[in-house]
Coordinates of C-alpha atoms and ligand atoms in Angstrom, one line a residue:
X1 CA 0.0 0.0 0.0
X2 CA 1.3 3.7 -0.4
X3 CA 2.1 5.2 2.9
X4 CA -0.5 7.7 3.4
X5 CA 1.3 8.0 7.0
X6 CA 4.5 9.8 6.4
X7 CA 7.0 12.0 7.8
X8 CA 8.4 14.8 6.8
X9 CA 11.0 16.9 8.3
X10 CA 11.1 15.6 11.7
X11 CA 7.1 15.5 11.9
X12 CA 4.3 12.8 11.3
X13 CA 1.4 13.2 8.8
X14 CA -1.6 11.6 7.8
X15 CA -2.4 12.8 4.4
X16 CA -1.5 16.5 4.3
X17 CA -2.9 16.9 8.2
X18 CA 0.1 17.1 11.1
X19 CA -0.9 13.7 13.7
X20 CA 0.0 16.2 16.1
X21 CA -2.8 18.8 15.0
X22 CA -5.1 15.6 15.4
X23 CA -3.9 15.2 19.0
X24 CA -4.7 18.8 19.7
X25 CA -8.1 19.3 18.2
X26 CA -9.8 15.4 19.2
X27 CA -7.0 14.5 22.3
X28 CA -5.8 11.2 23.2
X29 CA -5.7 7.7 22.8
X30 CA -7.2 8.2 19.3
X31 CA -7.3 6.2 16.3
X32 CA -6.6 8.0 13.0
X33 CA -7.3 6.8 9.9
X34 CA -6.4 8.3 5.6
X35 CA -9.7 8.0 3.7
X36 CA -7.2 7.4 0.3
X37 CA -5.5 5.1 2.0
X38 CA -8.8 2.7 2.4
X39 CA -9.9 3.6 -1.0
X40 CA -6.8 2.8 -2.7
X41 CA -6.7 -0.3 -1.1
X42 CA -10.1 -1.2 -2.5
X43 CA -9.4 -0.1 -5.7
X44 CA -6.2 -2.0 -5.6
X45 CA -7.5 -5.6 -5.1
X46 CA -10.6 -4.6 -7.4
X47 CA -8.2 -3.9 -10.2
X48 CA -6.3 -7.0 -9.4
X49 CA -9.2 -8.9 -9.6
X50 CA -10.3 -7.5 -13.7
X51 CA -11.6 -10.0 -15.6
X52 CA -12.8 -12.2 -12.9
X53 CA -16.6 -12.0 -12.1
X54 CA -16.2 -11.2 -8.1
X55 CA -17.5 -9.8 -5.2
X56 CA -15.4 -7.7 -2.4
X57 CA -17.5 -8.4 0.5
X58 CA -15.4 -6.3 3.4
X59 CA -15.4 -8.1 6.5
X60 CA -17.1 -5.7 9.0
X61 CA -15.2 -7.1 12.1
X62 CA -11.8 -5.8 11.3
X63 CA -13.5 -2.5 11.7
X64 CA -17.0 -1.4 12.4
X65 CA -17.1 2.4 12.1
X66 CA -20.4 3.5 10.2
X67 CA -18.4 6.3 8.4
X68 CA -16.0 3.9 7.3
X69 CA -18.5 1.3 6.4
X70 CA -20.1 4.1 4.0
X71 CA -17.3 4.9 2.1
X72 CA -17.0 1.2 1.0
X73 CA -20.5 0.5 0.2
X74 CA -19.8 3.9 -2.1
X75 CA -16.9 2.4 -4.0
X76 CA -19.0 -0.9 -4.5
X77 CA -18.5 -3.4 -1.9
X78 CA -20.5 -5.9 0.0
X79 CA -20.0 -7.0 3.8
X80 CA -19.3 -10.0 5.8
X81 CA -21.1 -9.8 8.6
X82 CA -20.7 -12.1 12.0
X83 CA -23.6 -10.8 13.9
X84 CA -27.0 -9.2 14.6
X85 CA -25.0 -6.0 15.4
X86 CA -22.8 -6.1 12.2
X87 CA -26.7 -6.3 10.4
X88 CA -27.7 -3.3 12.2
X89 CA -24.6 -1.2 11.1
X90 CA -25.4 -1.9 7.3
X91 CA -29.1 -1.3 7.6
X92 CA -28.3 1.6 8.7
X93 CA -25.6 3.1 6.1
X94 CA -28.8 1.2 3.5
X95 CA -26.5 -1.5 2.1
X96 CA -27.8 -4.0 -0.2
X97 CA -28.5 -6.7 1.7
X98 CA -28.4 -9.0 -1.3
X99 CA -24.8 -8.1 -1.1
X100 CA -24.3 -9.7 2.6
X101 CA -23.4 -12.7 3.2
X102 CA -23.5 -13.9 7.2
X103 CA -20.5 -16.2 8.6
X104 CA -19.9 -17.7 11.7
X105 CA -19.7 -20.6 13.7
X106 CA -23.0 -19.5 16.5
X107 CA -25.5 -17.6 14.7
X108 CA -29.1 -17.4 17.6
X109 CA -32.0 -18.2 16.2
X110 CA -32.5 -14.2 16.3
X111 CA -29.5 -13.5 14.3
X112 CA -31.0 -15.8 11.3
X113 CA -34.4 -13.8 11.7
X114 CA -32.6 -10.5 11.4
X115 CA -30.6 -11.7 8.7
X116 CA -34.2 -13.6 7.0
X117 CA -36.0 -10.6 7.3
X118 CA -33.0 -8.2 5.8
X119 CA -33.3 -10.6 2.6
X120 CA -29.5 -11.1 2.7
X121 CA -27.4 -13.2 0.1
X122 CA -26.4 -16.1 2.0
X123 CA -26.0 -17.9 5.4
X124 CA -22.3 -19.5 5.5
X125 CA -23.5 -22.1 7.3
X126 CA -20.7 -24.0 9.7
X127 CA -22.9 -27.2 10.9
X128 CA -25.6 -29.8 10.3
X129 CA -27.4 -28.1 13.4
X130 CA -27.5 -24.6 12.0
X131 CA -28.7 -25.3 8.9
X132 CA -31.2 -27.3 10.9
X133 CA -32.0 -23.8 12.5
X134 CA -32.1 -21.8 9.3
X135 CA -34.4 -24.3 7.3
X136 CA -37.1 -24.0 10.6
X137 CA -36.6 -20.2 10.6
X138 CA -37.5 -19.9 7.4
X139 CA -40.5 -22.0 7.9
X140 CA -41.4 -19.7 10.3
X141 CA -40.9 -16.9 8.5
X142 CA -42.3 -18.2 5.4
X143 CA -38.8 -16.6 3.6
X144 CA -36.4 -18.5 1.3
X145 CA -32.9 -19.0 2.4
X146 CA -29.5 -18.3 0.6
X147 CA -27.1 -20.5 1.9
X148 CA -23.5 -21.7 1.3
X149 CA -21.6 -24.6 3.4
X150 CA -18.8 -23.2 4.7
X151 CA -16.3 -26.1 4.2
X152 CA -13.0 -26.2 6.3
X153 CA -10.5 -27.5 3.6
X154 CA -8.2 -28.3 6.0
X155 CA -5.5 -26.2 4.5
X156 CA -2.2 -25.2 6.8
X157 CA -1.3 -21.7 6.6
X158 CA 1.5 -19.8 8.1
X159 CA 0.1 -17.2 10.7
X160 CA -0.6 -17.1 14.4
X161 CA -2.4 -20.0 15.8
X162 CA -5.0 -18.2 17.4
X163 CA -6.2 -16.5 13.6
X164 CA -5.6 -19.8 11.8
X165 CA -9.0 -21.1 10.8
X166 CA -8.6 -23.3 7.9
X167 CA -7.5 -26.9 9.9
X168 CA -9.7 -29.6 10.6
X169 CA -8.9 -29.2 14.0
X170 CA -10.3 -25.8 14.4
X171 CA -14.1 -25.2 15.5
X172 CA -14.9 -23.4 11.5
X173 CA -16.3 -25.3 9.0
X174 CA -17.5 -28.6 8.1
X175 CA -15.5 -31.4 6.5
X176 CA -16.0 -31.6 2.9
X177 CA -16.9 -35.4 3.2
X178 CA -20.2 -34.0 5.2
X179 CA -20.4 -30.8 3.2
X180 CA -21.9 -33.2 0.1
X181 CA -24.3 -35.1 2.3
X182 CA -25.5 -31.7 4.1
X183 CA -26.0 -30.1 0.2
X184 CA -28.4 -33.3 -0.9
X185 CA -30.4 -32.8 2.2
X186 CA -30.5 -29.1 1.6
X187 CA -31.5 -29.6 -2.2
X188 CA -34.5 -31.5 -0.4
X189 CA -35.6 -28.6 1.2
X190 CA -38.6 -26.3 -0.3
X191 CA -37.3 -23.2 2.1
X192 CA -33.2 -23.3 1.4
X193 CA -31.6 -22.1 -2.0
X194 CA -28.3 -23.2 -2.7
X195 CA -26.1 -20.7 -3.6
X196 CA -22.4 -21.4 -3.2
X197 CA -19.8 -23.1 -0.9
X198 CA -17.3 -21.0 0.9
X199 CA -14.2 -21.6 2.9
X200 CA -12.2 -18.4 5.4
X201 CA -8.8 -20.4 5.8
X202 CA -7.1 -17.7 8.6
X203 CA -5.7 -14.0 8.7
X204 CA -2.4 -12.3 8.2
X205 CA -1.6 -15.0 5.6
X206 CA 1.4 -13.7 3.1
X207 CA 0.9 -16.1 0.6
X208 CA -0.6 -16.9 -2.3
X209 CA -0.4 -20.8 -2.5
X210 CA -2.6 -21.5 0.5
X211 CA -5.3 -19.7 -1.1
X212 CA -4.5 -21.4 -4.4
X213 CA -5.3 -24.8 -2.0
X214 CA -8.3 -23.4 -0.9
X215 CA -10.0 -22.3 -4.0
X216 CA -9.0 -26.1 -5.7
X217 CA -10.6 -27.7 -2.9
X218 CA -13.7 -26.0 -3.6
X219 CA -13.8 -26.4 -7.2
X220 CA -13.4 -29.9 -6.7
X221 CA -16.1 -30.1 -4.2
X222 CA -18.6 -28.2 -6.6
X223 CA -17.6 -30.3 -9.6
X224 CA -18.8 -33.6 -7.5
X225 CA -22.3 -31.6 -6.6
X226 CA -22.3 -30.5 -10.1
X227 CA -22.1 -34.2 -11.5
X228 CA -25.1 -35.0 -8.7
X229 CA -27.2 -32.2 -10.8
X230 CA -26.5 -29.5 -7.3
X231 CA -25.4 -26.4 -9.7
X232 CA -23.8 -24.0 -7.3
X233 CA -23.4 -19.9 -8.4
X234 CA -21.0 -18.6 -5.5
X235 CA -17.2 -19.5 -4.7
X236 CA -16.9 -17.7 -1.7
X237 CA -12.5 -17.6 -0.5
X238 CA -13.3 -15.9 2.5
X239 CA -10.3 -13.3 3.4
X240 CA -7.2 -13.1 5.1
X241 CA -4.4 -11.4 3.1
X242 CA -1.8 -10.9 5.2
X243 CA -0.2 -7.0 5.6
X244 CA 2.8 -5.2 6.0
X245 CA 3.3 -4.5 10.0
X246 CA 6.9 -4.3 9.8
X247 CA 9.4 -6.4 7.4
X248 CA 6.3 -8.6 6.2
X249 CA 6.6 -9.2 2.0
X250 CA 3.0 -7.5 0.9
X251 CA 0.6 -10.4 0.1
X252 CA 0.7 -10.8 -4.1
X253 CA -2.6 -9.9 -5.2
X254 CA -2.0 -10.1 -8.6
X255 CA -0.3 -13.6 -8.2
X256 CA -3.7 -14.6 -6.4
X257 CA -5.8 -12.8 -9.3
X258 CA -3.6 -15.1 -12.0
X259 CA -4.5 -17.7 -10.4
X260 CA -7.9 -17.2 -9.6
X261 CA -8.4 -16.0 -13.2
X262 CA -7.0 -19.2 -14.7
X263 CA -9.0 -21.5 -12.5
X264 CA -12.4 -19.9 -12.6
X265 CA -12.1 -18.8 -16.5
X266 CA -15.1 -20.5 -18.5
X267 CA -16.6 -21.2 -15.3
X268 CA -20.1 -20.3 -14.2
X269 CA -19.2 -19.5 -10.5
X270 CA -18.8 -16.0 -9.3
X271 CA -16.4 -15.4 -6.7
X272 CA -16.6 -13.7 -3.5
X273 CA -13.5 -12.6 -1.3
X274 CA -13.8 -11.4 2.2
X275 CA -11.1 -9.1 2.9
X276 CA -10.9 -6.5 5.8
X277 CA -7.7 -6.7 7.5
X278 CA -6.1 -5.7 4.0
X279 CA -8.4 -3.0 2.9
X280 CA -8.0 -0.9 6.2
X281 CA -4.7 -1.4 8.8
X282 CA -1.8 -0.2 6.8
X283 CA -5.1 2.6 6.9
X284 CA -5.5 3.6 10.5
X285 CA -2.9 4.5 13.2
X286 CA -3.4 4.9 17.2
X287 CA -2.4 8.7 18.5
X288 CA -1.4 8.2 22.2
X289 CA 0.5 10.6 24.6
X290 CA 3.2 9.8 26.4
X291 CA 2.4 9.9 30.2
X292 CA 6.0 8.8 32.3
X293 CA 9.7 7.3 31.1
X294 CA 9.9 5.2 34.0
X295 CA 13.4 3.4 34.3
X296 CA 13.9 0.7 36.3
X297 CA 17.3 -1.1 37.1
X298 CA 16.7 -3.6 34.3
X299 CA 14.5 -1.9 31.8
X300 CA 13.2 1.3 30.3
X301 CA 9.3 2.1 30.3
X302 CA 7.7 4.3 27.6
X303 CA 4.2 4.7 29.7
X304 CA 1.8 5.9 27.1
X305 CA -2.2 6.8 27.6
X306 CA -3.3 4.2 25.6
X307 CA -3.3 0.3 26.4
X308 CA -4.8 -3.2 25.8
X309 CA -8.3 -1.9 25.8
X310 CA -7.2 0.4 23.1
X311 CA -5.2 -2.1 21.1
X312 CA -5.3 -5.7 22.1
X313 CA -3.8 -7.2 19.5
X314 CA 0.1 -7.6 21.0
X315 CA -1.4 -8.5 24.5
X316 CA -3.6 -11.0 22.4
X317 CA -1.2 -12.4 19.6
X318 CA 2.1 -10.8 20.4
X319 CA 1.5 -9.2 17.0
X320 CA 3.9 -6.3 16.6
X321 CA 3.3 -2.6 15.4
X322 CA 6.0 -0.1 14.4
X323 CA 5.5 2.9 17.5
X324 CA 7.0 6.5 16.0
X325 CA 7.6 9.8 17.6
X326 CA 4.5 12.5 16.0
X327 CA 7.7 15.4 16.6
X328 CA 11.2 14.0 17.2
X329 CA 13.4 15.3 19.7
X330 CA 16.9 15.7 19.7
X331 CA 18.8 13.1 21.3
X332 CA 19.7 9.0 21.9
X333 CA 17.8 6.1 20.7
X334 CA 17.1 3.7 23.7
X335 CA 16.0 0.3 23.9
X336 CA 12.3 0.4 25.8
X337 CA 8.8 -0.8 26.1
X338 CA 6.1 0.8 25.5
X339 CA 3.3 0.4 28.0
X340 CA -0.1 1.4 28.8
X341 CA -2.0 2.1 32.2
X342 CA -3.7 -1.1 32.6
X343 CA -2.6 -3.6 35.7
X344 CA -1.9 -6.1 33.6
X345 CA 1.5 -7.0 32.9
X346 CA 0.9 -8.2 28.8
X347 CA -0.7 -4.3 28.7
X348 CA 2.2 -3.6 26.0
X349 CA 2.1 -2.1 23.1
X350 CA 5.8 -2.8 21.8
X351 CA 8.1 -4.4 23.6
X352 CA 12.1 -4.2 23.6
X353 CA 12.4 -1.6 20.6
X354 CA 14.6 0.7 19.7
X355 CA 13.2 4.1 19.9
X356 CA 14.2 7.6 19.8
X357 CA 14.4 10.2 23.2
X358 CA 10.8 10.0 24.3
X359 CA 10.1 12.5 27.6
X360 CA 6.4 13.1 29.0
X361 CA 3.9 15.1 26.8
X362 CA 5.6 13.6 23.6
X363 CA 3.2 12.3 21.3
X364 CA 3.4 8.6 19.5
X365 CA 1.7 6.9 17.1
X366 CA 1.6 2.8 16.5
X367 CA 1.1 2.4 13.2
X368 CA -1.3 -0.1 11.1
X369 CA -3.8 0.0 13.8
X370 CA -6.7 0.3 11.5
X371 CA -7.6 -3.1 11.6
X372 CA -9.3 -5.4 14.3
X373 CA -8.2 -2.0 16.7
X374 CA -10.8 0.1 17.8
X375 CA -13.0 -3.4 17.0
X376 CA -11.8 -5.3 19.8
X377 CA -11.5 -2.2 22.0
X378 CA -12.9 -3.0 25.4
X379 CA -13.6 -1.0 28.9
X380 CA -11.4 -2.7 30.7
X381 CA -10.2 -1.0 34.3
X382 CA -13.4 1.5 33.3
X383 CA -11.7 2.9 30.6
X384 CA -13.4 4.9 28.0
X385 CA -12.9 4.0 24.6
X386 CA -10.9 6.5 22.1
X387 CA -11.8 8.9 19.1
X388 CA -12.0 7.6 16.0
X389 CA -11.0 10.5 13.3
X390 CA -10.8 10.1 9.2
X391 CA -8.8 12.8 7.3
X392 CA -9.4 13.2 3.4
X393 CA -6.7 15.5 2.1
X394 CA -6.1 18.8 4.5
X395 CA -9.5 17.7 6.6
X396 CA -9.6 15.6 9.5
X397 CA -13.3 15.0 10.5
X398 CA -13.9 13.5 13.4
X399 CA -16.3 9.8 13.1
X400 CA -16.6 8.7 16.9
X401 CA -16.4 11.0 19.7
X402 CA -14.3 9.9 22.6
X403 CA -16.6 7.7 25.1
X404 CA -17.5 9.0 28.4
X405 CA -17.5 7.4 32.1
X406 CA -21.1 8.4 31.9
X407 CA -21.8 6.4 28.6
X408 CA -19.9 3.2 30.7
X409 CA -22.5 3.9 33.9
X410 CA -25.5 4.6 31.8
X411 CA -26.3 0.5 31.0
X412 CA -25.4 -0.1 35.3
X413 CA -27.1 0.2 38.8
X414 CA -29.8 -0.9 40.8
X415 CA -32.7 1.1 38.7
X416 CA -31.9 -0.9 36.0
X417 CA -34.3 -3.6 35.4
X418 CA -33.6 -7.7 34.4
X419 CA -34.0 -8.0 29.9
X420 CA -36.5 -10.1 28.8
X421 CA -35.3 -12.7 27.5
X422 CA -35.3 -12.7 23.9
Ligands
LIG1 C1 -15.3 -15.7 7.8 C2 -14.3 -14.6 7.8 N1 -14.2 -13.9 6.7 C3 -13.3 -12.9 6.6 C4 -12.5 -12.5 7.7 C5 -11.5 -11.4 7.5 O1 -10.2 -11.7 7.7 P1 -9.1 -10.7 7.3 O2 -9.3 -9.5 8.1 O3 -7.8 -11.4 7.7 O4 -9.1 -10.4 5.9 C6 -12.6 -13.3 8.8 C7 -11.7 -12.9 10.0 O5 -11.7 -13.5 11.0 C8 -13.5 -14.3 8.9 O6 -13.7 -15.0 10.0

């Protein structure tokens, strides 16, 4: 991706805005993200993938914002969606909910409704039991159901083990042996359409041939339904391009495209990809201030005002973001870590790194934060979640105020009565 994040003369820019000017105006922890940057990114893989008939459905997890949300559904995408909330988010920008498709291993019996009654693509559906669930909800309803197995092609794929998806040991999926006898019983049914089989393998995976595997498997699955007169319309690859952090290779995407293009020419299927992570981290930075340089007898402390409830992903899978100074100071590098406020002792946000002179006040930025950040930001130790901020050019627009301790007690307390349950 083109760094929209740059510096320039001793001082860190998003686009043509100063980060600092950011820090001023919307304060800190807050999450910044280049509006060109996410676009280009989109365009990128959608001119990659010329020539083949596809689908960029954005995976809504890796992040939620609305504003963010909208600008995709502008430039043409659909959504993968994991929840009832996810649904609610493109209701409301007024996405085309025949552009939706809805993964996940535990979709309620409300969740299907939702999804039923929003008229959406297809249900990815991860078990015997749930498409159990979906066929009796759309009794119910009296609605006809996309769906699409969601096979687990037992494929190994280098990333972390805890977003590795794609083995038969893992909870995703169905074998493809049962995929075929869940497809004849679903062809029985008057209430389920078959639409397509799909397959999400893992994330943060740099290469191509792993995919290649993937999208094989499933050809060979749909030519077996194909001889059993099941015609299938959607190949669904799921996502999980890997991106750049900090030495990472960029994943291909025109090595995937050539291959996808030579596989899939002459065929009926349309394809559908799932990407998130690689249309907005390199996209999205955190803006935190530093608070302390604590030194202790064996190690220096950067104590910064954001944590693990800001950014969970090093606490959660070591991962590792590069940390800048916004304005560098004159002086030594040092070897430090960089830490938040949290009691918790895997509340870092780098760890070991060589940095320039940091002093209180300073201003930092970890950068390709834009994905699966603010998503799995949480309140832990009562703590507020950040701004969210987009800039387009010179303007920096503000898409989330800053939560407030009041917004944390207003769901609490005794005059709060029991839910219903649902
Ligand atoms: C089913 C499915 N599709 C797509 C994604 C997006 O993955 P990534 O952000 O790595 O592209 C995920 C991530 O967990 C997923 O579970």
């Amino acid at each position: 991706m083109d760094s929209f994040f740059s510096e320039q003369a001793g001082e860190w820019f998003c686009e043509a805005v100063p980060l600092a000017s950011i820090a001023e105006r919307f304060g800190t922890p807050t999450y910044v993200y280049s509006q060109a940057a996410i676009l280009g990114q989109f365009r990128r893989l959608q001119g990659a993938l010329e020539g083949v008939a596809a689908l960029i459905c954005y995976s809504v997890k890796a992040n939620s914002n609305l504003r963010i949300l909208r600008l995709l559904r502008d430039a043409g995408a659909g959504f993968d969606i994991v929840s009832a909330g996810e649904l609610a988010r493109l209701e409301r920008i007024g996405a085309d909910p025949r552009q939706v498709v809805f993964s996940g291993v535990g979709k309620t019996a409300a969740e299907i409704d939702a999804a039923l009654a929003a008229g959406i693509l297809m249900f990815n559906v991860e078990s015997a039991e749930e498409l159990g669930l979906i066929e009796a909800r759309a009794c119910h309803l009296d609605r006809l159901a996309g769906i699409s197995l969601r096979i687990n092609p037992d494929v190994e794929a280098a990333t972390h083990p805890y977003i590795a998806t794609g083995r038969a040991i893992h909870k995703f999926g169905v074998p493809p042996e049962e995929a075929l006898a869940l497809y004849r019983r679903a062809a029985a049914s008057p209430l389920l359409r078959l639409r397509g089989l799909a397959c999400h393998i893992g994330s943060q995976i740099l290469q191509v041939d792993p995919f290649a595997r993937a999208l094989d498997e499933m050809l060979e699955l749909a030519g077996r339904l194909r001889a059993e007169g099941l015609e299938l319309d959607y190949l669904d690859l799921g996502g999980g391009y890997g991106i750049r952090y900090r030495r990472e290779e960029p994943f291909d995407f025109a090595r995937l495209a050539a291959h996808l293009r030579r596989r899939l020419e002459g065929s009926r299927y349309r394809l559908i990809v799932e990407p998130g992570r690689a249309l907005v981290g390199e996209a999205g930075v955190l803006l935190a201030r530093v608070l302390y340089v604590k030194r202790n007898p064996a190690k220096r402390f950067i104590v910064v005002d954001a944590g693990m409830s800001d950014l969970l992903r090093p606490a959660l899978y070591g991962s590792q973001h590069e940390v800048v100074p916004v304005r560098r100071r004159a002086g030594p590098a040092h070897r430090a870590d960089v830490v938040g406020p949290i009691c918790e002792t895997a509340d870092f946000l780098a760890q070991d790194r060589e940095l320039p002179e940091l002093a209180g006040g300073d201003l930092v930025a970890i950068l390709t934060a834009g994905a699966y950040g603010y998503s799995l930001a949480s309140n832990y130790n009562s703590r507020p979640r950040p701004a969210e901020v987009l800039v387009d050019g010179r303007t920096a627009r503000p898409i989330r105020r800053r939560e407030t301790v009041e917004d944390l007690l207003a769901t609490e307390g005794d005059q709060i009565g029991g839910d219903a349950p649902r």
